[in-house]
Structures are given as structure tokens and as C-alpha cells.
Amino acid sequence: MADQRVSVHGMWSSRAVFIMAAVGSAVGLGNIWKFPYITGEYGGGAFVVVYLLCIALIGIPVMMAEILLGRRGRSSPIGTMQRLAREENASNAWVLLGYGGVVAGFLILSFYSVIAGWALAYVFQAASGGLNGISAEGAEGLFGGLVGSPGQLLLWHSLFMLMTVAVVARGVRHGLERAITILMPALFVMLVIMVGYAYVEGDFARGAAFLFNTDFAKVFQLCTGPAEALDCSFSGEPLLVAMGHAFFTLSLGMGAIMAYGAYVPERASITGATITIAAADTLVALLAGLAIFPIVFASGLEPSSGPGLIFQSLAIAFGGMPGGQWFGTIFFVLLVFAAWSSSISLVEPAVAWLVDTRGWRRGSAALLIGLTAWTLGIGSALSFNLWSGPEYQLFGKTLFDLKDFLASNIMLPLGGLFISLFVAYSAGRHMALDELSIQRQHLFNLWWFVIRYIAPLGIVVVFLNSIGVF
Ligand code: PFF
């Protein structure tokens, strides 16, 4: 029955286009902005190892499950869960998975758009020569000036949200296919150039050592208090953040990949596509790390300096590089595109739902969702200036940090947990066998074992560990 289903939003013209679109969703600010800054905050190599393990043991198997659900249901994530729960005689409560994803999408978009706005602002800085010859202090000052200004942040945030709504309104396929096939490879080439520059001009040995030397004690101890009286204790937080980031960077657990899966042609191999997407995503993150940390160390920045890390270090790199005005402009334009193709996928599940089940027009749906996320985003923008003080914080986190923490580290892994439980226990082996059509039985058995036991248990263990159960 699933064979005859077609999505009302049209289909990707080929498996390669689906891979490109999924890579477009996965590769974004998560890889280039967030991965380096959280790796810096959590001390480097050991954090990277845990993150890579999470990608391999949880991310890849869950992505296969999420795509196969999407293709089977051929609807919005909410519609898909409704349909599949009915077909598999499972509880209708599974539809909550779809609604949870829509909420997570709003939360993420409401801070994602603000950070993408920073990238937009840096396009203009770079193009106008504002980064030329900039010193470390100058780069800090420039970044501080941007995030300290509510007006500027709101302006760029609004512009980016408009760009997102404009593409989603036209339909993901029309808006995305052509742009992505050119811009993603271009971003990759730019990153390789940046790594080359970091190799020649930065402290490459120290940067690479920071990224790849694994000192587990350093990462899993959380130290607080002044330097002379540091209070260190074992903490599960880095583990939770590494797992959350594996979900965030692969766009998993909230229905984005499920929505894209709904447009995948029937005969395309899900396994091969998943591995390609995860490999490309991981490669981009590691390249970004290799481009950034050598510059961070060479110019005396702090790896743990937070969300501004790449904006400060890259400004210094472009400022000192011959032709840096051009390279910088091109780089930030590509970063904006990478963020754009990700934010589009954040909106798609909710838009597809309004269109599929409520009969809305794509344009109106995109507008409503963009407007809601934009409003929520005001709080994220103000977190860096007017609302940065302790009186506006909850659990020591600003609104921006709180939304990121809740969505990335709690909601996405929870979504992933329920996806694996539905596929492995509620729907059962026949559906997975049918959709994955893996030729080699032992490969299917391996995935089946991981999705039944390893992935769900892994997620639960990390959750329990983070609240101190063990
Ligand atoms: N994967 C994107 C990134 O790394 O920037 C962010 C993202 C997009 C997360 C879509 C979740 C999502 F559904």
C-alpha cells in the first residue's frame, strides 16, 4: 500500500537530490558555529570522541528510522505518525511525536535565525573591508558591538526569517534543489582553504591536539568557582550536550528529516543515503574545528569564549589573509546559505502539516510559522544585551541558552528515543524490512539490534546520567 503513496508536496527528482537536501538541512550553523564553540567550552578531544560515538551508535541508526517512517507515511510528521499508528494498530498517542517536533522546530528556529543574522551582518562587515587587518581586541570589540545592539540583532534576525519564509512559501523543492547543489560543495571548498590558511598561519599543532587529544578527566569534570579555589566534580552534562549535538547537527528527532523522507522516491536506498549524509556532516564539522582552533590559539583567544568564538577567530583570520576581504565575504555568504537550507527544514514539518491536514496554502502557512518563530526570536536576540543579566536568567541560563538546551539536549533526543521505539517495538520488523530493503541480511540484523537496544538504551543512560542517577 505504501508503494502507491505520493506526497502532495511533490517528490525529490532523484535520490541524489534528496541526499543534497538532507545534507543542506544537516550542515549548517550546527557544524560551523556550534560544534567549535561547545567543543571549546567542554575542553576538546574527549568531547569530540563522545560526539562521534553518538553519531555512529545513535545518530545514524535513528536517521535511518526517521527517513523510513517519512517515506512510509508520505505526509507531514504529524500526519505520518497518525497514519502509521493506525496502520500498525498502535496507540494514537504516537502522534505526539509529530507535535513535539513542531514545538522543537519553533524553539530552534527562534534562536537559529538570530545566529544566522550574525552571519548576515558579517557578510557586510567583510565586504566593506571592516575586517581588514583586525586585531584580536578589534575582533572582540566588533562582535561585542554587534551582539550588544538589540536593534541590529533584530534587524538581521528579521531579514533572515524573511528569507526562510520566502523559500518555504515557494515549496522546498523549487526553492532548494538548484541552490544547494552548487553552494554546498562551494562551502566545502572554502572550508578546505581555511584549514590550509590555519595550517600555515595558525598554531595548527595546538589546534589539532585540542581537537583530537582525548583527556576524559578534563572534559567530564565540571569546575566552578575562582581559580584559587576551583571546585571540580564529575559531571554528566558534557555527555548530554555531546548527544544533543549529535541530534542537532544531523537535524534528527524533530521530524525535519521525516518530512524530507516523505519526498524520497520509492526505490532509493535509505542506508546509503544516511551514511553519506552523516559522513558529509561530520567532515564539515571537523574541518570547521581544524580551521578555527589553530587561529584561536595563535591569536590568544579563549577556546571557551562561547557563542562568539567563530565570529571572532574567523574575523582575525580573514583580516590577516591576502585577499581576505573577498574570502571573508564569500565564506560568510556560504555560511548564510548553509544556515538557510537548514532553517527551511526547521519550518517544513509545521508547514507540511498545515497544508496536508488543514488545507492551508503553503504561503500562508509559511508566513504564520515564520511570524511566530520571529516573535519568539526577539527573546533570543535580547538575551545578548537587554536581557543578559542574572535577573532574566533561569537555572543560570539566558533565554537563548535555555531554548537551545531544552530543544537540542532534551527534546531532540526524546524525539529520537520515541522514533526508535515506534519503529522497533510498535511497528515491528516487517515495516522496517519492507522500507529498508537491505539486501544483506546480517547488515539489517545489525541495524535492527542497534535500533532495538543500543540507541534507546544509550539515550536513556545519558539522560539518567545527566540528572545524577549514576
Ligand atoms: N542541523 C542543523 C545544523 O547543524 O545547523 C540544525 C537543524 C536543522 C536542527 C533542522 C534540527 C533541524 F530539524
mmCIF file of N, CA, C and O in Angstrom, residues 134-140 201-204 206-207 292-306 308-309 312-314 316-317:
data_model
loop_
_atom_site.group_PDB
_atom_site.id
_atom_site.type_symbol
_atom_site.label_atom_id
_atom_site.label_comp_id
_atom_site.label_asym_id
_atom_site.label_seq_id
_atom_site.Cartn_x
_atom_site.Cartn_y
_atom_site.Cartn_z
ATOM 1 N N ILE A 134 42.296 43.330 11.158
ATOM 2 C CA ILE A 134 41.721 43.474 12.505
ATOM 3 C C ILE A 134 42.558 42.696 13.534
ATOM 4 O O ILE A 134 43.081 41.615 13.248
ATOM 5 N N SER A 135 42.707 43.268 14.740
ATOM 6 C CA SER A 135 43.459 42.602 15.813
ATOM 7 C C SER A 135 42.496 41.743 16.632
ATOM 8 O O SER A 135 41.284 41.819 16.455
ATOM 9 N N ALA A 136 43.076 40.951 17.566
ATOM 10 C CA ALA A 136 42.213 40.121 18.420
ATOM 11 C C ALA A 136 41.254 40.998 19.220
ATOM 12 O O ALA A 136 40.062 40.696 19.332
ATOM 13 N N GLU A 137 41.783 42.114 19.755
ATOM 14 C CA GLU A 137 40.903 43.008 20.543
ATOM 15 C C GLU A 137 39.838 43.624 19.642
ATOM 16 O O GLU A 137 38.677 43.769 20.034
ATOM 17 N N GLY A 138 40.286 43.996 18.429
ATOM 18 C CA GLY A 138 39.346 44.597 17.483
ATOM 19 C C GLY A 138 38.210 43.629 17.164
ATOM 20 O O GLY A 138 37.037 44.021 17.097
ATOM 21 N N ALA A 139 38.573 42.351 16.982
ATOM 22 C CA ALA A 139 37.549 41.353 16.627
ATOM 23 C C ALA A 139 36.581 41.156 17.783
ATOM 24 O O ALA A 139 35.369 41.006 17.578
ATOM 25 N N GLU A 140 37.117 41.175 19.008
ATOM 26 C CA GLU A 140 36.227 41.041 20.167
ATOM 27 C C GLU A 140 35.300 42.236 20.267
ATOM 28 O O GLU A 140 34.108 42.109 20.551
ATOM 29 N N GLU A 201 49.283 29.680 8.944
ATOM 30 C CA GLU A 201 49.388 30.879 9.784
ATOM 31 C C GLU A 201 49.011 30.651 11.244
ATOM 32 O O GLU A 201 49.370 31.441 12.112
ATOM 33 N N GLY A 202 48.253 29.608 11.515
ATOM 34 C CA GLY A 202 47.785 29.418 12.896
ATOM 35 C C GLY A 202 48.704 28.497 13.677
ATOM 36 O O GLY A 202 49.756 28.081 13.195
ATOM 37 N N ASP A 203 48.298 28.207 14.914
ATOM 38 C CA ASP A 203 49.057 27.250 15.723
ATOM 39 C C ASP A 203 48.386 25.896 15.492
ATOM 40 O O ASP A 203 47.598 25.418 16.312
ATOM 41 N N PHE A 204 48.742 25.286 14.340
ATOM 42 C CA PHE A 204 47.988 24.115 13.893
ATOM 43 C C PHE A 204 48.161 22.938 14.844
ATOM 44 O O PHE A 204 47.204 22.231 15.155
ATOM 45 N N ARG A 206 48.738 22.878 18.010
ATOM 46 C CA ARG A 206 47.947 23.019 19.240
ATOM 47 C C ARG A 206 46.454 22.882 18.968
ATOM 48 O O ARG A 206 45.717 22.263 19.738
ATOM 49 N N GLY A 207 46.035 23.439 17.849
ATOM 50 C CA GLY A 207 44.612 23.359 17.490
ATOM 51 C C GLY A 207 44.186 21.913 17.271
ATOM 52 O O GLY A 207 43.162 21.462 17.788
ATOM 53 N N ILE A 292 39.384 26.604 12.780
ATOM 54 C CA ILE A 292 39.185 27.625 13.804
ATOM 55 C C ILE A 292 40.164 27.534 14.977
ATOM 56 O O ILE A 292 40.767 28.535 15.380
ATOM 57 N N PHE A 293 40.366 26.347 15.534
ATOM 58 C CA PHE A 293 41.196 26.290 16.747
ATOM 59 C C PHE A 293 42.652 26.744 16.548
ATOM 60 O O PHE A 293 43.205 27.412 17.432
ATOM 61 N N PRO A 294 43.304 26.423 15.419
ATOM 62 C CA PRO A 294 44.670 26.954 15.259
ATOM 63 C C PRO A 294 44.704 28.483 15.314
ATOM 64 O O PRO A 294 45.637 29.079 15.865
ATOM 65 N N ILE A 295 43.663 29.132 14.787
ATOM 66 C CA ILE A 295 43.609 30.607 14.818
ATOM 67 C C ILE A 295 43.334 31.073 16.248
ATOM 68 O O ILE A 295 43.913 32.048 16.726
ATOM 69 N N VAL A 296 42.438 30.347 16.921
ATOM 70 C CA VAL A 296 42.103 30.704 18.309
ATOM 71 C C VAL A 296 43.375 30.718 19.153
ATOM 72 O O VAL A 296 43.668 31.684 19.862
ATOM 73 N N PHE A 297 44.174 29.661 19.035
ATOM 74 C CA PHE A 297 45.379 29.581 19.879
ATOM 75 C C PHE A 297 46.435 30.589 19.434
ATOM 76 O O PHE A 297 47.087 31.214 20.260
ATOM 77 N N ALA A 298 46.587 30.739 18.116
ATOM 78 C CA ALA A 298 47.629 31.651 17.637
ATOM 79 C C ALA A 298 47.318 33.089 18.013
ATOM 80 O O ALA A 298 48.227 33.897 18.203
ATOM 81 N N SER A 299 46.044 33.430 18.145
ATOM 82 C CA SER A 299 45.758 34.839 18.417
ATOM 83 C C SER A 299 45.332 35.084 19.862
ATOM 84 O O SER A 299 44.823 36.159 20.177
ATOM 85 N N GLY A 300 45.550 34.093 20.709
ATOM 86 C CA GLY A 300 45.323 34.310 22.142
ATOM 87 C C GLY A 300 43.871 34.407 22.552
ATOM 88 O O GLY A 300 43.564 34.926 23.620
ATOM 89 N N LEU A 301 42.954 33.909 21.711
ATOM 90 C CA LEU A 301 41.549 33.881 22.137
ATOM 91 C C LEU A 301 41.347 32.697 23.077
ATOM 92 O O LEU A 301 42.142 31.760 23.097
ATOM 93 N N GLU A 302 40.247 32.730 23.823
ATOM 94 C CA GLU A 302 39.931 31.609 24.715
ATOM 95 C C GLU A 302 39.060 30.609 23.965
ATOM 96 O O GLU A 302 38.007 30.990 23.451
ATOM 97 N N PRO A 303 39.452 29.314 23.914
ATOM 98 C CA PRO A 303 38.571 28.341 23.245
ATOM 99 C C PRO A 303 37.181 28.314 23.869
ATOM 100 O O PRO A 303 36.187 28.022 23.200
ATOM 101 N N SER A 304 37.120 28.644 25.155
ATOM 102 C CA SER A 304 35.823 28.562 25.841
ATOM 103 C C SER A 304 35.087 29.888 25.841
ATOM 104 O O SER A 304 34.280 30.157 26.718
ATOM 105 N N SER A 305 35.360 30.723 24.822
ATOM 106 C CA SER A 305 34.758 32.060 24.911
ATOM 107 C C SER A 305 33.295 32.106 24.467
ATOM 108 O O SER A 305 32.696 33.163 24.421
ATOM 109 N N GLY A 306 32.712 30.970 24.123
ATOM 110 C CA GLY A 306 31.258 30.929 23.908
ATOM 111 C C GLY A 306 30.815 31.157 22.482
ATOM 112 O O GLY A 306 31.599 31.011 21.540
ATOM 113 N N GLY A 308 30.482 33.426 20.494
ATOM 114 C CA GLY A 308 31.147 34.341 19.562
ATOM 115 C C GLY A 308 32.425 33.763 18.973
ATOM 116 O O GLY A 308 33.059 34.397 18.125
ATOM 117 N N LEU A 309 32.792 32.546 19.389
ATOM 118 C CA LEU A 309 34.115 32.006 19.038
ATOM 119 C C LEU A 309 34.445 32.093 17.556
ATOM 120 O O LEU A 309 35.482 32.630 17.172
ATOM 121 N N GLN A 312 34.761 35.725 16.099
ATOM 122 C CA GLN A 312 35.991 36.439 16.451
ATOM 123 C C GLN A 312 37.201 35.837 15.758
ATOM 124 O O GLN A 312 38.021 36.545 15.174
ATOM 125 N N SER A 313 37.321 34.496 15.801
ATOM 126 C CA SER A 313 38.536 33.902 15.240
ATOM 127 C C SER A 313 38.570 34.041 13.717
ATOM 128 O O SER A 313 39.625 34.338 13.148
ATOM 129 N N LEU A 314 37.420 33.865 13.080
ATOM 130 C CA LEU A 314 37.443 33.973 11.623
ATOM 131 C C LEU A 314 37.671 35.410 11.171
ATOM 132 O O LEU A 314 38.303 35.650 10.142
ATOM 133 N N ILE A 316 39.628 37.485 12.586
ATOM 134 C CA ILE A 316 41.085 37.673 12.646
ATOM 135 C C ILE A 316 41.744 36.997 11.445
ATOM 136 O O ILE A 316 42.633 37.560 10.799
ATOM 137 N N ALA A 317 41.278 35.764 11.138
ATOM 138 C CA ALA A 317 41.882 35.031 10.015
ATOM 139 C C ALA A 317 41.688 35.802 8.703
ATOM 140 O O ALA A 317 42.646 36.038 7.968
#
